[in-house]
Coordinates of C-alpha atoms and ligand atoms in Angstrom, one line a residue:
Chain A
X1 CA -6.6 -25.0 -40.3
X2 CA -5.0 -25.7 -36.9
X3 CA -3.4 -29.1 -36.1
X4 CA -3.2 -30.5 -32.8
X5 CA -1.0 -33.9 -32.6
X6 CA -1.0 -35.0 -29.0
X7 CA 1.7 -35.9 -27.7
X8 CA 1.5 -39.9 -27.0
X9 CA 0.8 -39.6 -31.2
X10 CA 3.6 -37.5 -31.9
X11 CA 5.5 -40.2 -30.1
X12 CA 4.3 -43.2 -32.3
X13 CA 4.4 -41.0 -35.4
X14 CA 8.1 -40.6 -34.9
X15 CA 8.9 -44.7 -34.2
X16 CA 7.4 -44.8 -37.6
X17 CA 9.4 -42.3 -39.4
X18 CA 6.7 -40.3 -40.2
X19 CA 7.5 -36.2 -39.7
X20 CA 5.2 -33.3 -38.5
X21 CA 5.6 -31.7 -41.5
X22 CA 4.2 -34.9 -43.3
X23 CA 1.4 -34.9 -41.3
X24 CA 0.3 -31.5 -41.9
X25 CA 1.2 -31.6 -45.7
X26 CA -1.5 -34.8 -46.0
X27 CA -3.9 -32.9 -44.0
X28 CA -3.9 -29.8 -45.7
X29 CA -3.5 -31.5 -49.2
X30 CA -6.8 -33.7 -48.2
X31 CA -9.0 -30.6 -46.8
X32 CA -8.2 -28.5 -50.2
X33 CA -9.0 -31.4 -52.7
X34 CA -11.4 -32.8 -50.4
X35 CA -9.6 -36.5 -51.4
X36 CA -10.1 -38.4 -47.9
X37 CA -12.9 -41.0 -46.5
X38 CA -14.6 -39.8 -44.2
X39 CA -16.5 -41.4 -40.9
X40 CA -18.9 -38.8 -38.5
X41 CA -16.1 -37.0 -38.0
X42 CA -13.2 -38.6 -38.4
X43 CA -11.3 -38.6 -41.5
X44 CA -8.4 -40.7 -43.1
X45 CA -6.5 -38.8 -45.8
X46 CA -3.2 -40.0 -48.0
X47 CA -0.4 -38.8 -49.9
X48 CA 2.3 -40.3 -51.5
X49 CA 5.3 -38.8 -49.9
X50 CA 9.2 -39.8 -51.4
X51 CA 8.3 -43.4 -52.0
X52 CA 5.8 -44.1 -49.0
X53 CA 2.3 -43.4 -48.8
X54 CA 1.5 -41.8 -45.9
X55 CA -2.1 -41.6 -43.9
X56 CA -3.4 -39.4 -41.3
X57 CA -6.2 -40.4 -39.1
X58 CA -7.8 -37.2 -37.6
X59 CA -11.0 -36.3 -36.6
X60 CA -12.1 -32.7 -37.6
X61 CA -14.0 -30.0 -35.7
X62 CA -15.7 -26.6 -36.9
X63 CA -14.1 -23.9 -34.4
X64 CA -15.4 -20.2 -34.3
X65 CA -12.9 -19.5 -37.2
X66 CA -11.5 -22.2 -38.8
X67 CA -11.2 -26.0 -39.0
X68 CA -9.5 -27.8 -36.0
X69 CA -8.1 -31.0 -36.9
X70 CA -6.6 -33.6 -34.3
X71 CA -4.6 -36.6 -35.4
X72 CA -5.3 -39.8 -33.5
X73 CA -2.9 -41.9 -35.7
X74 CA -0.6 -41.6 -38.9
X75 CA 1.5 -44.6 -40.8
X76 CA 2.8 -45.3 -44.1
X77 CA 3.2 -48.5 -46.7
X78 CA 5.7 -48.4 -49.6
X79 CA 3.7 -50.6 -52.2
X80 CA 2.2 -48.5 -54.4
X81 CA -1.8 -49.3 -54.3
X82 CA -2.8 -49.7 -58.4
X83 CA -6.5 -50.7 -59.8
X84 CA -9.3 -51.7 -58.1
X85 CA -9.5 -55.9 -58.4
X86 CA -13.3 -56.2 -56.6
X87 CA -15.3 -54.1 -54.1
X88 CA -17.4 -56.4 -52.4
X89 CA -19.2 -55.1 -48.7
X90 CA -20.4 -52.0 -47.8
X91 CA -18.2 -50.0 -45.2
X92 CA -19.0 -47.9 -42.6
X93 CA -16.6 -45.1 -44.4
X94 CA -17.8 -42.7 -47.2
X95 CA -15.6 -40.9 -50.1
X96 CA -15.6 -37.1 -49.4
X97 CA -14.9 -36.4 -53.0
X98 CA -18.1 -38.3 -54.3
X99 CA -20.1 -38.8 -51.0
X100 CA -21.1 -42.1 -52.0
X101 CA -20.2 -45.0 -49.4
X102 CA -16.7 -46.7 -49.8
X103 CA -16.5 -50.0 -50.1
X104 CA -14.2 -53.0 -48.8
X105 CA -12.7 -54.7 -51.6
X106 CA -8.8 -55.2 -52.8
X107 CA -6.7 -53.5 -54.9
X108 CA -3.3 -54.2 -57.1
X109 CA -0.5 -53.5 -55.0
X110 CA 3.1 -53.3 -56.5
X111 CA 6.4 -53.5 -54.9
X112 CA 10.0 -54.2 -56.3
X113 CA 8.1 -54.9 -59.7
X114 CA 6.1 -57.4 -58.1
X115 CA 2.1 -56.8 -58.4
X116 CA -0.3 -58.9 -56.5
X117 CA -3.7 -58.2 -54.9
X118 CA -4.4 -56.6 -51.5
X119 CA -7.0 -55.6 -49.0
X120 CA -8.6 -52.2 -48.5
X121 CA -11.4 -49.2 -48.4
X122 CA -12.1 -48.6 -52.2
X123 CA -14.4 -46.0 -53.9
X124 CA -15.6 -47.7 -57.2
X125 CA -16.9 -44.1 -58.2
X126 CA -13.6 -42.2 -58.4
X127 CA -11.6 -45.5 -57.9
X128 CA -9.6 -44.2 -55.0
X129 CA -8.2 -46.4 -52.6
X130 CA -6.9 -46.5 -48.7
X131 CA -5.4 -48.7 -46.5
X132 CA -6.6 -48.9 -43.0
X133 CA -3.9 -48.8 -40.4
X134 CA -3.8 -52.4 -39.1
X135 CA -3.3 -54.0 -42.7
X136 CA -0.3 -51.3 -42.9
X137 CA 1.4 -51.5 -39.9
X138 CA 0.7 -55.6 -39.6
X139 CA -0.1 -57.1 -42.6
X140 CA 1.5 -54.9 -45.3
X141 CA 4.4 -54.3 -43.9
X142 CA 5.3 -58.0 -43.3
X143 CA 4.5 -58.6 -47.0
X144 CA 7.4 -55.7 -47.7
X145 CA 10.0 -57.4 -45.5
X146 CA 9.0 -60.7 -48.0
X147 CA 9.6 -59.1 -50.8
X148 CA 12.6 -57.8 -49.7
X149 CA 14.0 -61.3 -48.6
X150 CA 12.4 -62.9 -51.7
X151 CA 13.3 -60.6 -54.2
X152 CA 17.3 -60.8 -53.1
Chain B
X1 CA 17.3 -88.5 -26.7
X2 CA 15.5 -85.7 -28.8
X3 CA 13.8 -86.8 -32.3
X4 CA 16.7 -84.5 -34.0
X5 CA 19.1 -86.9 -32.9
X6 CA 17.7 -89.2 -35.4
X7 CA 18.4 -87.6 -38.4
X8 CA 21.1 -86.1 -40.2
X9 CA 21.6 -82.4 -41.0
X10 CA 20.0 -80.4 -43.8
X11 CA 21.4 -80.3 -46.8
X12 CA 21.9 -76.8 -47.0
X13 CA 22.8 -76.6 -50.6
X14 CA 20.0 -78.4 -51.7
X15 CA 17.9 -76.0 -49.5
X16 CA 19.3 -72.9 -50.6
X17 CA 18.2 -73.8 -54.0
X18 CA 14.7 -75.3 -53.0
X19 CA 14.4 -71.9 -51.1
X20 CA 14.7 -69.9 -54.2
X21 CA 12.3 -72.3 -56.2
X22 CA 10.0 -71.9 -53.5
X23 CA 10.0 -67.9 -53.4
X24 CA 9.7 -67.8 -57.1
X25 CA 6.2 -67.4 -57.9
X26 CA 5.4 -65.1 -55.3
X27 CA 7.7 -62.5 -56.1
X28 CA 7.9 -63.0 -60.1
X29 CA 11.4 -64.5 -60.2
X30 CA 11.6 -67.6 -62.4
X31 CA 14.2 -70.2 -60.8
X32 CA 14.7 -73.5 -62.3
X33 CA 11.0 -75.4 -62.5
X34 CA 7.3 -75.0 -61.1
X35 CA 7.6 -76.5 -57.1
X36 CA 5.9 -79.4 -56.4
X37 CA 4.2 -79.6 -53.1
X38 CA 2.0 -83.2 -52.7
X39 CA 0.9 -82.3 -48.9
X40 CA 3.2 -84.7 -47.6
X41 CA 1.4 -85.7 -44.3
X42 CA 1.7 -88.7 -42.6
X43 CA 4.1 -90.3 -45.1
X44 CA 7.2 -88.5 -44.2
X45 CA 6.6 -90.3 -40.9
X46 CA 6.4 -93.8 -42.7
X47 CA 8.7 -92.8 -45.4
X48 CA 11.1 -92.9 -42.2
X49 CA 9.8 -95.9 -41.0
X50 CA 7.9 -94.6 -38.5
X51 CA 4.3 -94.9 -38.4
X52 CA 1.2 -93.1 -38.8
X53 CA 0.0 -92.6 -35.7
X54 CA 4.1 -91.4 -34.9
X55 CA 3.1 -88.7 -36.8
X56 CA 0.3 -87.1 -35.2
X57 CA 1.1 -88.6 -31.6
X58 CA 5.2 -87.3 -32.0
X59 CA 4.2 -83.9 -33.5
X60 CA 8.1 -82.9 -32.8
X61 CA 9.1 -86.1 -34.9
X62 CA 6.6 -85.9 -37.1
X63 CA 7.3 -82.4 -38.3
X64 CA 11.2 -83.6 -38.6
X65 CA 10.3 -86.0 -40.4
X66 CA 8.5 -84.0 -43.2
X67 CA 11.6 -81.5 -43.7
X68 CA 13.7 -84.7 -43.8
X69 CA 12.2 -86.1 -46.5
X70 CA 11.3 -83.0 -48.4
X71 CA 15.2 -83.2 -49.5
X72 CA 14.8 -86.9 -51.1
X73 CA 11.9 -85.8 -53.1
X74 CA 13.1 -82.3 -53.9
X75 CA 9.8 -80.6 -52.6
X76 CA 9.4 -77.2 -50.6
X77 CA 11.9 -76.4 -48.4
X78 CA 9.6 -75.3 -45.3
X79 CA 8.3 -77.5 -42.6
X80 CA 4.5 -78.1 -41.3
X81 CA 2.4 -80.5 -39.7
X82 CA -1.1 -81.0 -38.9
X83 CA -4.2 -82.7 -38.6
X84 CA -7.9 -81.8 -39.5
X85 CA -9.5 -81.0 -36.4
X86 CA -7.6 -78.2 -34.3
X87 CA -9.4 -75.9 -31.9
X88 CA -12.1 -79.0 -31.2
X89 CA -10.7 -80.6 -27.7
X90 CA -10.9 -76.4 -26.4
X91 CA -14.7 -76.9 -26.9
X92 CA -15.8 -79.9 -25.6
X93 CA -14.5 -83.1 -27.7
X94 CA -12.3 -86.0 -26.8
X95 CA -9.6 -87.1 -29.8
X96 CA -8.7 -90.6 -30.3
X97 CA -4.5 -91.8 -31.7
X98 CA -5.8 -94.4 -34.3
X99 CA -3.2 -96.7 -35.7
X100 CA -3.5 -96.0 -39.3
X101 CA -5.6 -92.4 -39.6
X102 CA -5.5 -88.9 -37.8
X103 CA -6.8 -88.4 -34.4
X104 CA -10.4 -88.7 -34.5
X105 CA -13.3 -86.9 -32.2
X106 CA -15.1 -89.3 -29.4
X107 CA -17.4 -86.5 -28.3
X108 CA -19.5 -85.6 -26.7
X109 CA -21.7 -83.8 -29.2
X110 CA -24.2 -81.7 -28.4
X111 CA -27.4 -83.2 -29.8
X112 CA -29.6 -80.2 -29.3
X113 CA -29.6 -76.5 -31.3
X114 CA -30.4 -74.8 -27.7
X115 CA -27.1 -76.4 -26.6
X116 CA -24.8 -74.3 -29.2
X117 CA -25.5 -71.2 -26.7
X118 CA -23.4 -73.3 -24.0
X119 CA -20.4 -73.1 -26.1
X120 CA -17.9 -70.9 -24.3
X121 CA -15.3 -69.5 -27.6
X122 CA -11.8 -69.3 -25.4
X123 CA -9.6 -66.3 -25.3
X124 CA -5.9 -66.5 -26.0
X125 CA -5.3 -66.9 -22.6
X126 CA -7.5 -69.6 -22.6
X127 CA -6.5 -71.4 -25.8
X128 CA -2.5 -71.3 -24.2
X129 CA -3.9 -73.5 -21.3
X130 CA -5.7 -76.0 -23.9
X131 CA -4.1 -78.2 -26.3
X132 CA -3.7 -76.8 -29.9
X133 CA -1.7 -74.0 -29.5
X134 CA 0.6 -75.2 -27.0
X135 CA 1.8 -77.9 -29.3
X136 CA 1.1 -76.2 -32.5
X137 CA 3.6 -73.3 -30.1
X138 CA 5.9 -76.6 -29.3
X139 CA 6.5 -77.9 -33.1
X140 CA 7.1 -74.6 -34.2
X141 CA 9.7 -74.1 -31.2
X142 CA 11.8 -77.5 -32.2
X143 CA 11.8 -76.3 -35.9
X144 CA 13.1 -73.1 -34.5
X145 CA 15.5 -74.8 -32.7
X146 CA 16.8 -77.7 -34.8
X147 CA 15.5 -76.9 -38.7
X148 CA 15.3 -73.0 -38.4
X149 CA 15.8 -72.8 -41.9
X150 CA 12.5 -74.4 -42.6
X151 CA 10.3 -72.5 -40.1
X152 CA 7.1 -70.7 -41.2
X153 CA 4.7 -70.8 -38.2
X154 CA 1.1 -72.0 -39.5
X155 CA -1.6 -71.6 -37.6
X156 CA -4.3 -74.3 -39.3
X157 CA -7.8 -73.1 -38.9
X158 CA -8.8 -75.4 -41.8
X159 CA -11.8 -76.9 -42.2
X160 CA -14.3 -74.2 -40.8
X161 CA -17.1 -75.8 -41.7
X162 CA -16.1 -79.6 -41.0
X163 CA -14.6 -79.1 -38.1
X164 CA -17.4 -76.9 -36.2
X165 CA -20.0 -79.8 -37.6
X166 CA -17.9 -82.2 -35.4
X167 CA -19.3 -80.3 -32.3
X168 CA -22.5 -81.5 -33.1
X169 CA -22.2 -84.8 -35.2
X170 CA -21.8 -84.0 -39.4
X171 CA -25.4 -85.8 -39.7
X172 CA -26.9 -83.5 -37.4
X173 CA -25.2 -80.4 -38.9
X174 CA -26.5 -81.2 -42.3
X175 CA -29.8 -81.6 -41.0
X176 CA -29.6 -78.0 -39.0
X177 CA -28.3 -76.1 -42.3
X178 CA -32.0 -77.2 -43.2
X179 CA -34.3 -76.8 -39.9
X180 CA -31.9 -74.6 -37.7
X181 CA -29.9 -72.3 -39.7
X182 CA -29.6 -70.0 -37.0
X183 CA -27.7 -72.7 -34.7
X184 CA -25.8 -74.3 -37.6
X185 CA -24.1 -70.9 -38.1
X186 CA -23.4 -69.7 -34.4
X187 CA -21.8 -73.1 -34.6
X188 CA -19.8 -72.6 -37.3
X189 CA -18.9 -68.6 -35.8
X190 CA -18.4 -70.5 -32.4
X191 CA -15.4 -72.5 -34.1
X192 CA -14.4 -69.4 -36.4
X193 CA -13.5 -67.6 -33.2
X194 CA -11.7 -69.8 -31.9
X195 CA -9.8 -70.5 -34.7
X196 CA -8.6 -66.8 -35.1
X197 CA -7.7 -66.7 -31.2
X198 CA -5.9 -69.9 -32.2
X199 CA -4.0 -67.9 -35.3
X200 CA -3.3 -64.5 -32.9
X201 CA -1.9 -66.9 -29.9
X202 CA 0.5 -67.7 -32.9
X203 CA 1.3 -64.7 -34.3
X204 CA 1.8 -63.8 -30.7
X205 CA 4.2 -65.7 -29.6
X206 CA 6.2 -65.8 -33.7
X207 CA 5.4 -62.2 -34.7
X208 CA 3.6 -63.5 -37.8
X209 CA 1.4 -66.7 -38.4
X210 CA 0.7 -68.5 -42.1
X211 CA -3.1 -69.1 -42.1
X212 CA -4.8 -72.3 -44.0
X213 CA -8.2 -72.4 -44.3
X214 CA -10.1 -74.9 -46.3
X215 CA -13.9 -75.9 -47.6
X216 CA -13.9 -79.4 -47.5
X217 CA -17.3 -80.6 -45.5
X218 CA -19.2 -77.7 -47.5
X219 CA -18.2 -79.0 -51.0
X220 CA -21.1 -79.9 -54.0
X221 CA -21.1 -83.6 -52.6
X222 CA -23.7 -82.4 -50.0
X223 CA -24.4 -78.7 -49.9
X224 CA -25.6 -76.1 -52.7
X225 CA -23.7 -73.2 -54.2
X226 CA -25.7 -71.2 -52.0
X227 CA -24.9 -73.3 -48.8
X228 CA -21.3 -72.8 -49.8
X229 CA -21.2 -69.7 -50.0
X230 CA -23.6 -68.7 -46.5
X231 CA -21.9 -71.3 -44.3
X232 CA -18.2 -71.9 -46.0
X233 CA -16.5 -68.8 -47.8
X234 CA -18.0 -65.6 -45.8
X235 CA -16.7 -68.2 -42.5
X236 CA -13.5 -67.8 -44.2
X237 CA -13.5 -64.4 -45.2
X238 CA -14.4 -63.6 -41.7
X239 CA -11.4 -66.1 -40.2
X240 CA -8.7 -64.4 -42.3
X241 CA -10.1 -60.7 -41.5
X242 CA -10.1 -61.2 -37.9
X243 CA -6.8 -62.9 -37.6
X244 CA -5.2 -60.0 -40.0
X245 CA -6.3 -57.7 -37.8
X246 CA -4.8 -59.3 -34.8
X247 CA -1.2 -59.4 -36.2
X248 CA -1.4 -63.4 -38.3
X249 CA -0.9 -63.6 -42.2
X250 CA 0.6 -62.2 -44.5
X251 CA 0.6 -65.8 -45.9
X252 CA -2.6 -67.5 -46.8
X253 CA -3.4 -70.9 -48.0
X254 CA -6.3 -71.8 -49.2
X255 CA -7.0 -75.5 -49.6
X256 CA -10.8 -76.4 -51.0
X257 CA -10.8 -79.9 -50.7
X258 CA -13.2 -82.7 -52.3
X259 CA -15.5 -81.8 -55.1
X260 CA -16.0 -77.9 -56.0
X261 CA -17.7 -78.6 -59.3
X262 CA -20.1 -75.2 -59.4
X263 CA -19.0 -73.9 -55.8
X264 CA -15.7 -72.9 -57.0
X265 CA -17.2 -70.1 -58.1
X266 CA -18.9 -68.0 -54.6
X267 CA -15.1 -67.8 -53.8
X268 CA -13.5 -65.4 -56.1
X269 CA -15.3 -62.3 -54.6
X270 CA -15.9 -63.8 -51.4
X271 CA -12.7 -64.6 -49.8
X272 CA -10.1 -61.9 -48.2
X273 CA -7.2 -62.0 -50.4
X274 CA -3.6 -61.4 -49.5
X275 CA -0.5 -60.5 -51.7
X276 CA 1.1 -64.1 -50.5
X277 CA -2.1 -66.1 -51.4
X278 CA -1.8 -69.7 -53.2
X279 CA -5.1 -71.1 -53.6
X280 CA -5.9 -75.0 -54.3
X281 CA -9.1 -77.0 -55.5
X282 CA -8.9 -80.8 -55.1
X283 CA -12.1 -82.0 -57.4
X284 CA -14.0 -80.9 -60.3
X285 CA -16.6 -84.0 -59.7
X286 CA -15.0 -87.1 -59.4
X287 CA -12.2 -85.8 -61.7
X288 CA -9.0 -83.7 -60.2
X289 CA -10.2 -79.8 -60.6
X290 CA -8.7 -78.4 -64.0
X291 CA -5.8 -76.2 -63.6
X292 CA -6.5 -74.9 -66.7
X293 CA -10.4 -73.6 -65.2
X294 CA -8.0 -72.8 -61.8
X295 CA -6.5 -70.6 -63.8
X296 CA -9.1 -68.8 -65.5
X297 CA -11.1 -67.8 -62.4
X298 CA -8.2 -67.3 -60.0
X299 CA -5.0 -66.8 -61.9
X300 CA -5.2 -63.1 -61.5
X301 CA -6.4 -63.3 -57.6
X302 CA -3.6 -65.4 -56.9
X303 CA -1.1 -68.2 -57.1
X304 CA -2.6 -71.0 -57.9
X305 CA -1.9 -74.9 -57.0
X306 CA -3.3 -77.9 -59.2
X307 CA -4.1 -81.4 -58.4
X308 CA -2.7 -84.8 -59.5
X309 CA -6.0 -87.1 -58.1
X310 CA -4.6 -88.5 -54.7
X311 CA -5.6 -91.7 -55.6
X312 CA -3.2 -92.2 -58.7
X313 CA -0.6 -91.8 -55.8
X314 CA -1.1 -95.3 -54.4
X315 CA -2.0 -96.9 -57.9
X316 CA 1.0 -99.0 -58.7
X317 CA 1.7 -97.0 -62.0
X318 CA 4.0 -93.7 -62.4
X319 CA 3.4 -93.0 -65.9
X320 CA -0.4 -92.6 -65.3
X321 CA 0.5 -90.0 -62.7
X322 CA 3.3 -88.3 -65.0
X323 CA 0.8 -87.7 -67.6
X324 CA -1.8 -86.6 -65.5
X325 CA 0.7 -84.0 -63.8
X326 CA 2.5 -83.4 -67.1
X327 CA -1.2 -82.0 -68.4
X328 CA -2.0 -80.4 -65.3
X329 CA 1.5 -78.0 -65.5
X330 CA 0.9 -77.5 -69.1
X331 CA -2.5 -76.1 -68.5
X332 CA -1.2 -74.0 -65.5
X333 CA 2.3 -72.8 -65.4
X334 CA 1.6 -69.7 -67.1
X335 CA -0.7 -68.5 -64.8
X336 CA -0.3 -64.9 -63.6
X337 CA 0.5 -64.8 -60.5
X338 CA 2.4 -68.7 -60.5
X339 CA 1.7 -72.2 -60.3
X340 CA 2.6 -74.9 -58.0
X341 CA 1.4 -78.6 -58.6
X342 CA -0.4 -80.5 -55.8
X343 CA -2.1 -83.6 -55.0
X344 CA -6.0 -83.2 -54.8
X345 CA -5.8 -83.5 -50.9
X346 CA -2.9 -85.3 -48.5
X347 CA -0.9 -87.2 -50.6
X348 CA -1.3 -91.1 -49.0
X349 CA 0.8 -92.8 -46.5
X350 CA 1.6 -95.1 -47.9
X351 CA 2.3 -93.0 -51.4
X352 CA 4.4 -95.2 -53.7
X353 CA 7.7 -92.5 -54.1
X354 CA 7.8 -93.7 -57.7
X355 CA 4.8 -91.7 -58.0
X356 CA 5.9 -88.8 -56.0
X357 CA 8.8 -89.0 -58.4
X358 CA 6.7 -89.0 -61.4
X359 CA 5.1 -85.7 -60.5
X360 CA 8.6 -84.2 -59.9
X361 CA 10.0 -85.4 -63.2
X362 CA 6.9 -84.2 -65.2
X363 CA 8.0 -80.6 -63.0
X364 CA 11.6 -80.9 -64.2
X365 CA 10.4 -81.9 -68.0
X366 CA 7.2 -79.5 -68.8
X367 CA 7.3 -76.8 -65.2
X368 CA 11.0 -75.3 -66.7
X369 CA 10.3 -71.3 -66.5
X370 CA 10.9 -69.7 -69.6
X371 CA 10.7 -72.8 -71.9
X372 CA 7.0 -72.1 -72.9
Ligands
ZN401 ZN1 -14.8 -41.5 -54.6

């Protein structure tokens, strides 16, 4: 597997605290298990990294030996994504792992002991769950700040 | 003179602790008793002796005027103010200041389906040249500046439904739901846009933006489940979405107004929930919605606020509206994910405060966390 990360995304990456090594770790850990949702070819993958989750957005390409992967994006959330609540429309995304379609629906999301429901891509087969980037670098990471200022 | 200069400082003490009773079901940490939160509208304004039409004409003293008088009643300790028909003068309608109610539309309407093409949906750019979200931009910028400590921006797309049937006259838009669906809901999406450009301006300009967003037009008085569901809750689902993804939320309120006897029920898997959701039904019929049934079918989607029947507030008797509140926290206060009691809509101008008071002392004697 070879791993281009531009350089305008290795910028962002970085004002997000997210490392290279990261990066290459959710990749790799994705492509082996084959846990990712996919879309033509571009793929978001997870992994649960210290205490954030951390996603990579890459799109994948079949080179004359092996895989090339290039990331458009990563970011991260620190609630901890639990049951799926509800999956009610049809996405545009599929789940590698059971190559059925994904679903939007919400999930239980948990942070400083405090469990409430949340957006996201679910797969009511294996019962994964993903967070797309604008509800974690907007959304979710406003309702971390509340916690934190709530919870003091 | 600014309105500030009219009223004394916060009491930050009381505030501090309001603050904490106001945080705790959202984040699972009791404080002293369930919050109360009647919608306090117009009657902070004549609470202060001002009057009604103060309120909505003075947004700036209006909005003062709520956090003022949040302290004598012992309420929420955040500011808001509004009326129901934002976004509407950006597409075409007049508002008329009336003495005694909030601003209502003069038109023009548009009278024919054909014309709902015509309808231009304005940008953000757009919308910051027209009239809601400069002064919706303007309260929240005197709050900043003179109650900080009570600011959440809100951008109010409310009444989806109600307030794009304004474009066209409610008659006719009942009618169209029947012979022109297709018009009816490009309307509706027409007003839906420019509500979320409405929310993003916000967020914009305060790095985050509260949403409310109600059914109150599209209740069981008039239109089916069904019709609920089509021209109501996927609108709303589709308002919150759109303004998430343009930087608004996290906070969500939604207020379903009137009567929601069977319709209550297209919302659970309809609507876009966040983790800082409250959600509030006015009617079950002609009866305040049961917080007990509230609880059942939302109590693990969200927090959930119950209804003491607006009209008991202006019905010269406190202990009717003690009892009703003191039954409506019993059935609710354990739900889930918390439990605020409400009024079934805008609590009334002219609300008798020994009525407010009753709902606060049924609060401190049956809402005290940990007692039940
Ligand atoms: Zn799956």
């Amino acid at each position: 597997m070879e791993i281009k990360i531009p350089n305008e995304v290795m910028e962002l990456i970085g004002k997000r605290g997210i490392k290279e090594a990261d990066v290459k770790d959710v990749i790799e850990t994705a492509e082996s298990s084959n846990k990712k949702i996919v879309m033509g070819n571009r793929n978001i993958a997870k992994k649960l990294i210290g205490q954030a989750t951390v996603y990579v957005d890459y799109e994948l390409e079949k080179g004359l030996v092996r895989k090339h992967a290039t990331v458009k994006s990563a970011y991260s959330h620190r609630l901890m994504l639990g049951d799926i609540v509800n999956a009610t429309d049809k996405s545009d995304w599929v789940c590698a792992h059971c190559n059925e379609p994904a679903m939007y629906g919400h999930v239980a999301m948990t942070y400083m002991q405090v469990t409430r429901n949340g957006p996201a891509v679910v797969c009511p087969k294996c019962r994964d769950s993903w967070v797309e980037e604008y509800l974690a670098t907007k959304t979710l990471a406003a309702v971390e700040g509340l916690f934190e200022k709530k919870r003091a | 003179m600014g309105y500030e200069e009219l009223f004394p400082g916060m009491d930050m003490k009381w505030h501090a602790n309001a603050n904490k009773r106001f945080a705790s079901p959202f984040v699972d940490v009791a404080h002293d008793r369930i919050d109360v939160d009647p919608i306090i509208l117009s009657h902070a304004a004549v609470a202060c002796g001002f009057t009604i039409r103060d309120f909505y004409e003075k947004p700036e003293l209006g909005i003062h005027c709520v956090g003022y008088i949040s302290q004598l009643y012992d309420l929420l300790p955040v500011t808001h103010w509004f009326y129901s028909l934002p976004w509407v003068r950006e597409l075409g309608l007049t508002l008329q200041y009336k003495d005694t109610l909030p601003p209502i539309s003069t038109g023009p309407i548009i009278s024919e389906p054909g014309q709902v093409d015509n309808i231009h949906v304005p940008d953000v750019d757009e919308l910051m040249k027209g009239y809601t979200l400069p002064e919706f931009i303007r309260i929240y910028e005197y709050v900043q500046k003179n109650l900080p400590m009570t600011l959440v921006p809100i951008s109010y797309g409310f009444d989806l439904v109600g307030a794009a049937a304004e474009l066209c006259g409610v008659e006719n838009f009942i009618m169209w739901t029947f012979t022109e669906p297709e018009a009816a809901h490009k309307l509706v999406k027409k007003y839906t846009d420019t509500s979320v450009n409405g929310a993003i301006g916000l967020a914009n300009r305060f790095g985050m933006a509260m949403l409310i967003v109600g059914s109150v037009l599209a209740n069981n008085d008039i239109f089916s489940d069904e019709a609920v569901k089509e021209y109501s809750a996927n609108y709303m689902k589709y308002y919150v979405d759109k303004a998430f993804r343009g930087g608004a939320g996290p906070q969500l309120f939604y207020h379903l107004c009137g009567n929601h006897q069977t319709d209550y029920k297209v919302f659970k898997d309809t609507l876009f929930w966040s983790p800082f959701n409250v959600i509030h039904i006015g009617y079950y019929g002609r009866d305040p919605f049961p917080s007990k049934l509230l609880k059942e079918e939302f109590g693990n989607r969200s927090t959930i606020m119950g209804s003491v029947d607006t009209k008991l507030m202006i019905n010269p008797n406190p202990k009717i509206a003690y009892e009703q509140a003191k039954a409506q926290i019993l059935a609710g206060r354990d739900s889930p994910k918390g439990y605020i009691l409400g009024t079934s809509c805008e609590t009334p101008p002219y609300t008798i405060p020994g009525n407010l008071l009753a709902l606060v002392k049924a609060a401190r004697d049956y809402g005290t966390y940990g007692t039940w």
